[in-house]
């Protein structure tokens, strides 16, 4: 906070000019985050339970670890399942979200259902940022002001909502956020296709059927469905089966399943961090490794600050969800 305040003070003229011209754009970005937050919050309001009666959910474990992190006076936190022991599991993600809970003084059971939509919103807006910048590239944002000969910033003309909303990067950023955070994999499509086949196949068995026979069964099953037949799936199958798309019950979990199932696991908390790490790599590539101001000032300070931030974000993946570290460290090195 103090570093941000220091930098903001030294860039107050530029920030004031940028706010005056682009405040509507900033408002749109905040509304995008709010929309994703409210969307997932409504899901949690519809099912706020912190226990699982079905299909092996692990909310009790997550909630106990979360409480242990909040209540422990030293680290590693105490193990809620083994008296006298300590947590031998990824717990740094609970520290990240737990700091805000401690600051705000929210009851943990309520905080749990607020953390989930917060992470969902952060994942969406982080994805929006990466896609926006990849599309925008090095092209400048529509600017209606220039520095005068003395380097002072002239009074900018604010952008209208039409200019903001018609920006191609804005649309691509929004659709990318929806694609990552809301849309799932093709498991649902495959599930429906196989459901049509089972309506026709003898005994509902479709294993080892030739492809052309599958197509024929699908067409016949589709007409039966239009005639009133029901697909042989339980309500819970619609979200569970797509998360096991590969034969052998291999987990093919996708972000929306993660938030719908709502287990506060390490890999969920790490999702916004992975996008932040990707964002850092994109920023290095799009800036072509050039740090500092256009006149060459502060080049070493900016480079050092950039690498410190990148190291913090990527390094935080190790204690948050260790298996994410190799992927995003490699991407950063390539960048």
PDB file of N, CA and C in Angstrom, residues 74-146:
ATOM      1  N   UNK A  74       1.058 -19.237  15.187  1.00  0.00           N
ATOM      2  CA  UNK A  74       2.356 -19.450  14.548  1.00  0.00           C
ATOM      3  C   UNK A  74       2.131 -20.305  13.298  1.00  0.00           C
ATOM      4  N   UNK A  75       3.126 -20.298  12.409  1.00  0.00           N
ATOM      5  CA  UNK A  75       3.093 -21.145  11.221  1.00  0.00           C
ATOM      6  C   UNK A  75       4.210 -22.165  11.301  1.00  0.00           C
ATOM      7  N   UNK A  76       4.020 -23.381  10.773  1.00  0.00           N
ATOM      8  CA  UNK A  76       2.808 -23.846  10.084  1.00  0.00           C
ATOM      9  C   UNK A  76       1.626 -23.964  11.035  1.00  0.00           C
ATOM     10  N   UNK A  77       0.394 -23.811  10.497  1.00  0.00           N
ATOM     11  CA  UNK A  77      -0.796 -23.853  11.344  1.00  0.00           C
ATOM     12  C   UNK A  77      -0.995 -25.245  11.959  1.00  0.00           C
ATOM     13  N   UNK A  78      -1.776 -25.274  13.020  1.00  0.00           N
ATOM     14  CA  UNK A  78      -2.060 -26.567  13.656  1.00  0.00           C
ATOM     15  C   UNK A  78      -2.899 -27.441  12.717  1.00  0.00           C
ATOM     16  N   UNK A  79      -2.770 -28.737  12.879  1.00  0.00           N
ATOM     17  CA  UNK A  79      -3.533 -29.692  12.074  1.00  0.00           C
ATOM     18  C   UNK A  79      -4.871 -29.960  12.768  1.00  0.00           C
ATOM     19  N   UNK A  80      -5.998 -29.573  12.152  1.00  0.00           N
ATOM     20  CA  UNK A  80      -7.295 -29.782  12.801  1.00  0.00           C
ATOM     21  C   UNK A  80      -7.697 -31.242  12.886  1.00  0.00           C
ATOM     22  N   UNK A  81      -6.978 -32.130  12.190  1.00  0.00           N
ATOM     23  CA  UNK A  81      -7.339 -33.550  12.182  1.00  0.00           C
ATOM     24  C   UNK A  81      -6.394 -34.387  13.044  1.00  0.00           C
ATOM     25  N   UNK A  82      -5.358 -33.750  13.592  1.00  0.00           N
ATOM     26  CA  UNK A  82      -4.366 -34.524  14.343  1.00  0.00           C
ATOM     27  C   UNK A  82      -3.816 -33.641  15.462  1.00  0.00           C
ATOM     28  N   UNK A  83      -4.295 -33.911  16.693  1.00  0.00           N
ATOM     29  CA  UNK A  83      -3.906 -33.076  17.833  1.00  0.00           C
ATOM     30  C   UNK A  83      -2.395 -33.063  18.021  1.00  0.00           C
ATOM     31  N   UNK A  84      -1.837 -31.874  18.165  1.00  0.00           N
ATOM     32  CA  UNK A  84      -0.402 -31.730  18.369  1.00  0.00           C
ATOM     33  C   UNK A  84       0.399 -31.670  17.087  1.00  0.00           C
ATOM     34  N   UNK A  85      -0.247 -31.904  15.953  1.00  0.00           N
ATOM     35  CA  UNK A  85       0.462 -31.867  14.676  1.00  0.00           C
ATOM     36  C   UNK A  85       0.283 -30.539  13.972  1.00  0.00           C
ATOM     37  N   UNK A  86       0.844 -30.428  12.786  1.00  0.00           N
ATOM     38  CA  UNK A  86       0.692 -29.217  11.982  1.00  0.00           C
ATOM     39  C   UNK A  86       0.289 -29.606  10.569  1.00  0.00           C
ATOM     40  N   UNK A  87      -0.268 -28.656   9.846  1.00  0.00           N
ATOM     41  CA  UNK A  87      -0.782 -28.933   8.499  1.00  0.00           C
ATOM     42  C   UNK A  87       0.357 -29.301   7.570  1.00  0.00           C
ATOM     43  N   UNK A  88       0.287 -30.471   6.996  1.00  0.00           N
ATOM     44  CA  UNK A  88       1.268 -30.934   6.021  1.00  0.00           C
ATOM     45  C   UNK A  88       0.606 -30.944   4.646  1.00  0.00           C
ATOM     46  N   UNK A  89       0.227 -29.765   4.228  1.00  0.00           N
ATOM     47  CA  UNK A  89      -0.550 -29.604   2.992  1.00  0.00           C
ATOM     48  C   UNK A  89      -0.374 -28.168   2.527  1.00  0.00           C
ATOM     49  N   UNK A  90      -0.690 -27.907   1.245  1.00  0.00           N
ATOM     50  CA  UNK A  90      -0.639 -26.519   0.775  1.00  0.00           C
ATOM     51  C   UNK A  90      -1.581 -25.678   1.626  1.00  0.00           C
ATOM     52  N   UNK A  91      -1.078 -24.659   2.269  1.00  0.00           N
ATOM     53  CA  UNK A  91      -1.977 -23.821   3.062  1.00  0.00           C
ATOM     54  C   UNK A  91      -1.771 -22.330   2.803  1.00  0.00           C
ATOM     55  N   UNK A  92      -0.803 -21.977   1.960  1.00  0.00           N
ATOM     56  CA  UNK A  92      -0.524 -20.551   1.745  1.00  0.00           C
ATOM     57  C   UNK A  92      -1.708 -19.841   1.080  1.00  0.00           C
ATOM     58  N   UNK A  93      -2.469 -20.557   0.259  1.00  0.00           N
ATOM     59  CA  UNK A  93      -3.650 -19.944  -0.350  1.00  0.00           C
ATOM     60  C   UNK A  93      -4.642 -19.487   0.697  1.00  0.00           C
ATOM     61  N   UNK A  94      -4.774 -20.264   1.786  1.00  0.00           N
ATOM     62  CA  UNK A  94      -5.661 -19.855   2.868  1.00  0.00           C
ATOM     63  C   UNK A  94      -5.127 -18.620   3.592  1.00  0.00           C
ATOM     64  N   UNK A  95      -3.820 -18.454   3.585  1.00  0.00           N
ATOM     65  CA  UNK A  95      -3.234 -17.241   4.169  1.00  0.00           C
ATOM     66  C   UNK A  95      -3.610 -16.025   3.324  1.00  0.00           C
ATOM     67  N   UNK A  96      -3.528 -16.179   2.000  1.00  0.00           N
ATOM     68  CA  UNK A  96      -3.837 -15.066   1.102  1.00  0.00           C
ATOM     69  C   UNK A  96      -5.272 -14.591   1.314  1.00  0.00           C
ATOM     70  N   UNK A  97      -6.216 -15.522   1.274  1.00  0.00           N
ATOM     71  CA  UNK A  97      -7.616 -15.123   1.438  1.00  0.00           C
ATOM     72  C   UNK A  97      -7.940 -14.832   2.899  1.00  0.00           C
ATOM     73  N   UNK A  98      -7.204 -15.474   3.827  1.00  0.00           N
ATOM     74  CA  UNK A  98      -7.482 -15.282   5.240  1.00  0.00           C
ATOM     75  C   UNK A  98      -7.105 -13.902   5.747  1.00  0.00           C
ATOM     76  N   UNK A  99      -6.100 -13.276   5.146  1.00  0.00           N
ATOM     77  CA  UNK A  99      -5.708 -11.926   5.561  1.00  0.00           C
ATOM     78  C   UNK A  99      -6.878 -10.963   5.412  1.00  0.00           C
ATOM     79  N   UNK A 100      -7.574 -11.041   4.282  1.00  0.00           N
ATOM     80  CA  UNK A 100      -8.721 -10.155   4.066  1.00  0.00           C
ATOM     81  C   UNK A 100      -9.839 -10.452   5.060  1.00  0.00           C
ATOM     82  N   UNK A 101     -10.028 -11.727   5.367  1.00  0.00           N
ATOM     83  CA  UNK A 101     -11.070 -12.108   6.319  1.00  0.00           C
ATOM     84  C   UNK A 101     -10.745 -11.557   7.709  1.00  0.00           C
ATOM     85  N   UNK A 102      -9.469 -11.636   8.109  1.00  0.00           N
ATOM     86  CA  UNK A 102      -9.057 -11.107   9.410  1.00  0.00           C
ATOM     87  C   UNK A 102      -9.219  -9.594   9.457  1.00  0.00           C
ATOM     88  N   UNK A 103      -8.829  -8.915   8.381  1.00  0.00           N
ATOM     89  CA  UNK A 103      -8.945  -7.461   8.334  1.00  0.00           C
ATOM     90  C   UNK A 103     -10.406  -7.024   8.451  1.00  0.00           C
ATOM     91  N   UNK A 104     -11.288  -7.724   7.748  1.00  0.00           N
ATOM     92  CA  UNK A 104     -12.695  -7.322   7.702  1.00  0.00           C
ATOM     93  C   UNK A 104     -13.512  -7.901   8.850  1.00  0.00           C
ATOM     94  N   UNK A 105     -12.962  -8.893   9.561  1.00  0.00           N
ATOM     95  CA  UNK A 105     -13.663  -9.463  10.696  1.00  0.00           C
ATOM     96  C   UNK A 105     -14.918 -10.233  10.324  1.00  0.00           C
ATOM     97  N   UNK A 106     -14.874 -10.936   9.180  1.00  0.00           N
ATOM     98  CA  UNK A 106     -16.039 -11.682   8.713  1.00  0.00           C
ATOM     99  C   UNK A 106     -16.046 -13.075   9.341  1.00  0.00           C
ATOM    100  N   UNK A 107     -17.224 -13.549   9.715  1.00  0.00           N
ATOM    101  CA  UNK A 107     -17.359 -14.912  10.235  1.00  0.00           C
ATOM    102  C   UNK A 107     -16.870 -15.898   9.178  1.00  0.00           C
ATOM    103  N   UNK A 108     -15.999 -16.848   9.518  1.00  0.00           N
ATOM    104  CA  UNK A 108     -15.414 -17.742   8.512  1.00  0.00           C
ATOM    105  C   UNK A 108     -16.423 -18.452   7.621  1.00  0.00           C
ATOM    106  N   UNK A 109     -17.542 -18.920   8.183  1.00  0.00           N
ATOM    107  CA  UNK A 109     -18.523 -19.633   7.365  1.00  0.00           C
ATOM    108  C   UNK A 109     -19.150 -18.719   6.315  1.00  0.00           C
ATOM    109  N   UNK A 110     -19.293 -17.435   6.640  1.00  0.00           N
ATOM    110  CA  UNK A 110     -19.792 -16.467   5.664  1.00  0.00           C
ATOM    111  C   UNK A 110     -18.684 -16.102   4.678  1.00  0.00           C
ATOM    112  N   UNK A 111     -17.470 -15.924   5.219  1.00  0.00           N
ATOM    113  CA  UNK A 111     -16.334 -15.549   4.381  1.00  0.00           C
ATOM    114  C   UNK A 111     -16.066 -16.593   3.304  1.00  0.00           C
ATOM    115  N   UNK A 112     -16.229 -17.867   3.648  1.00  0.00           N
ATOM    116  CA  UNK A 112     -16.000 -18.956   2.691  1.00  0.00           C
ATOM    117  C   UNK A 112     -16.804 -18.725   1.416  1.00  0.00           C
ATOM    118  N   UNK A 113     -18.079 -18.361   1.587  1.00  0.00           N
ATOM    119  CA  UNK A 113     -18.951 -18.169   0.432  1.00  0.00           C
ATOM    120  C   UNK A 113     -18.786 -16.804  -0.223  1.00  0.00           C
ATOM    121  N   UNK A 114     -17.964 -15.932   0.352  1.00  0.00           N
ATOM    122  CA  UNK A 114     -17.600 -14.677  -0.300  1.00  0.00           C
ATOM    123  C   UNK A 114     -16.258 -14.799  -1.015  1.00  0.00           C
ATOM    124  N   UNK A 115     -15.394 -15.675  -0.480  1.00  0.00           N
ATOM    125  CA  UNK A 115     -14.090 -15.891  -1.116  1.00  0.00           C
ATOM    126  C   UNK A 115     -14.263 -16.503  -2.501  1.00  0.00           C
ATOM    127  N   UNK A 116     -15.187 -17.458  -2.613  1.00  0.00           N
ATOM    128  CA  UNK A 116     -15.377 -18.159  -3.890  1.00  0.00           C
ATOM    129  C   UNK A 116     -15.732 -17.196  -5.023  1.00  0.00           C
ATOM    130  N   UNK A 117     -16.766 -16.346  -4.907  1.00  0.00           N
ATOM    131  CA  UNK A 117     -17.048 -15.413  -5.996  1.00  0.00           C
ATOM    132  C   UNK A 117     -15.957 -14.359  -6.193  1.00  0.00           C
ATOM    133  N   UNK A 118     -15.212 -14.038  -5.115  1.00  0.00           N
ATOM    134  CA  UNK A 118     -14.095 -13.101  -5.278  1.00  0.00           C
ATOM    135  C   UNK A 118     -13.020 -13.692  -6.171  1.00  0.00           C
ATOM    136  N   UNK A 119     -12.653 -14.946  -5.911  1.00  0.00           N
ATOM    137  CA  UNK A 119     -11.665 -15.621  -6.760  1.00  0.00           C
ATOM    138  C   UNK A 119     -12.178 -15.765  -8.184  1.00  0.00           C
ATOM    139  N   UNK A 120     -13.470 -16.051  -8.320  1.00  0.00           N
ATOM    140  CA  UNK A 120     -14.078 -16.181  -9.653  1.00  0.00           C
ATOM    141  C   UNK A 120     -13.971 -14.859 -10.414  1.00  0.00           C
ATOM    142  N   UNK A 121     -14.284 -13.752  -9.735  1.00  0.00           N
ATOM    143  CA  UNK A 121     -14.182 -12.445 -10.373  1.00  0.00           C
ATOM    144  C   UNK A 121     -12.750 -12.090 -10.724  1.00  0.00           C
ATOM    145  N   UNK A 122     -11.801 -12.424  -9.840  1.00  0.00           N
ATOM    146  CA  UNK A 122     -10.391 -12.144 -10.110  1.00  0.00           C
ATOM    147  C   UNK A 122      -9.885 -12.949 -11.305  1.00  0.00           C
ATOM    148  N   UNK A 123     -10.310 -14.212 -11.397  1.00  0.00           N
ATOM    149  CA  UNK A 123      -9.920 -15.039 -12.545  1.00  0.00           C
ATOM    150  C   UNK A 123     -10.457 -14.436 -13.840  1.00  0.00           C
ATOM    151  N   UNK A 124     -11.710 -14.005 -13.818  1.00  0.00           N
ATOM    152  CA  UNK A 124     -12.328 -13.451 -15.025  1.00  0.00           C
ATOM    153  C   UNK A 124     -11.671 -12.145 -15.439  1.00  0.00           C
ATOM    154  N   UNK A 125     -11.457 -11.238 -14.497  1.00  0.00           N
ATOM    155  CA  UNK A 125     -10.902  -9.939 -14.863  1.00  0.00           C
ATOM    156  C   UNK A 125      -9.425 -10.060 -15.236  1.00  0.00           C
ATOM    157  N   UNK A 126      -8.720 -11.041 -14.634  1.00  0.00           N
ATOM    158  CA  UNK A 126      -7.339 -11.289 -15.037  1.00  0.00           C
ATOM    159  C   UNK A 126      -7.264 -11.807 -16.466  1.00  0.00           C
ATOM    160  N   UNK A 127      -8.184 -12.702 -16.807  1.00  0.00           N
ATOM    161  CA  UNK A 127      -8.250 -13.210 -18.181  1.00  0.00           C
ATOM    162  C   UNK A 127      -8.599 -12.097 -19.145  1.00  0.00           C
ATOM    163  N   UNK A 128      -9.536 -11.258 -18.767  1.00  0.00           N
ATOM    164  CA  UNK A 128      -9.894 -10.090 -19.577  1.00  0.00           C
ATOM    165  C   UNK A 128      -8.672  -9.230 -19.844  1.00  0.00           C
ATOM    166  N   UNK A 129      -7.858  -9.005 -18.818  1.00  0.00           N
ATOM    167  CA  UNK A 129      -6.668  -8.165 -18.966  1.00  0.00           C
ATOM    168  C   UNK A 129      -5.672  -8.766 -19.950  1.00  0.00           C
ATOM    169  N   UNK A 130      -5.411 -10.070 -19.817  1.00  0.00           N
ATOM    170  CA  UNK A 130      -4.450 -10.720 -20.716  1.00  0.00           C
ATOM    171  C   UNK A 130      -4.940 -10.655 -22.158  1.00  0.00           C
ATOM    172  N   UNK A 131      -6.218 -11.011 -22.379  1.00  0.00           N
ATOM    173  CA  UNK A 131      -6.757 -11.003 -23.746  1.00  0.00           C
ATOM    174  C   UNK A 131      -6.813  -9.592 -24.305  1.00  0.00           C
ATOM    175  N   UNK A 132      -7.183  -8.633 -23.480  1.00  0.00           N
ATOM    176  CA  UNK A 132      -7.251  -7.224 -23.935  1.00  0.00           C
ATOM    177  C   UNK A 132      -5.883  -6.759 -24.413  1.00  0.00           C
ATOM    178  N   UNK A 133      -4.856  -7.063 -23.633  1.00  0.00           N
ATOM    179  CA  UNK A 133      -3.517  -6.599 -23.989  1.00  0.00           C
ATOM    180  C   UNK A 133      -2.926  -7.366 -25.163  1.00  0.00           C
ATOM    181  N   UNK A 134      -3.237  -8.657 -25.276  1.00  0.00           N
ATOM    182  CA  UNK A 134      -2.768  -9.409 -26.438  1.00  0.00           C
ATOM    183  C   UNK A 134      -3.394  -8.869 -27.722  1.00  0.00           C
ATOM    184  N   UNK A 135      -4.651  -8.463 -27.641  1.00  0.00           N
ATOM    185  CA  UNK A 135      -5.338  -7.910 -28.813  1.00  0.00           C
ATOM    186  C   UNK A 135      -4.866  -6.495 -29.096  1.00  0.00           C
ATOM    187  N   UNK A 136      -4.711  -5.746 -28.037  1.00  0.00           N
ATOM    188  CA  UNK A 136      -4.327  -4.344 -28.184  1.00  0.00           C
ATOM    189  C   UNK A 136      -2.889  -4.203 -28.614  1.00  0.00           C
ATOM    190  N   UNK A 137      -2.042  -5.147 -28.131  1.00  0.00           N
ATOM    191  CA  UNK A 137      -0.640  -5.111 -28.482  1.00  0.00           C
ATOM    192  C   UNK A 137       0.024  -3.825 -28.034  1.00  0.00           C
ATOM    193  N   UNK A 138       0.813  -3.263 -28.904  1.00  0.00           N
ATOM    194  CA  UNK A 138       1.526  -2.030 -28.586  1.00  0.00           C
ATOM    195  C   UNK A 138       0.819  -0.801 -29.139  1.00  0.00           C
ATOM    196  N   UNK A 139      -0.383  -0.991 -29.664  1.00  0.00           N
ATOM    197  CA  UNK A 139      -1.137   0.159 -30.159  1.00  0.00           C
ATOM    198  C   UNK A 139      -1.626   0.986 -28.983  1.00  0.00           C
ATOM    199  N   UNK A 140      -1.522   2.292 -29.058  1.00  0.00           N
ATOM    200  CA  UNK A 140      -1.961   3.113 -27.931  1.00  0.00           C
ATOM    201  C   UNK A 140      -3.474   3.125 -27.790  1.00  0.00           C
ATOM    202  N   UNK A 141      -3.904   3.283 -26.563  1.00  0.00           N
ATOM    203  CA  UNK A 141      -5.330   3.489 -26.289  1.00  0.00           C
ATOM    204  C   UNK A 141      -5.742   4.783 -26.959  1.00  0.00           C
ATOM    205  N   UNK A 142      -6.978   4.924 -27.476  1.00  0.00           N
ATOM    206  CA  UNK A 142      -7.392   6.176 -28.097  1.00  0.00           C
ATOM    207  C   UNK A 142      -7.061   7.375 -27.207  1.00  0.00           C
ATOM    208  N   UNK A 143      -6.198   8.222 -27.679  1.00  0.00           N
ATOM    209  CA  UNK A 143      -5.719   9.355 -26.890  1.00  0.00           C
ATOM    210  C   UNK A 143      -6.140  10.655 -27.547  1.00  0.00           C
ATOM    211  N   UNK A 144      -6.648  11.570 -26.752  1.00  0.00           N
ATOM    212  CA  UNK A 144      -7.089  12.857 -27.268  1.00  0.00           C
ATOM    213  C   UNK A 144      -6.289  14.005 -26.659  1.00  0.00           C
ATOM    214  N   UNK A 145      -5.104  13.677 -26.139  1.00  0.00           N
ATOM    215  CA  UNK A 145      -4.263  14.729 -25.608  1.00  0.00           C
ATOM    216  C   UNK A 145      -2.815  14.360 -25.836  1.00  0.00           C
ATOM    217  N   UNK A 146      -1.939  15.356 -25.839  1.00  0.00           N
ATOM    218  CA  UNK A 146      -0.519  15.144 -25.999  1.00  0.00           C
ATOM    219  C   UNK A 146       0.231  16.037 -25.023  1.00  0.00           C
TER     220      UNK A 146
END
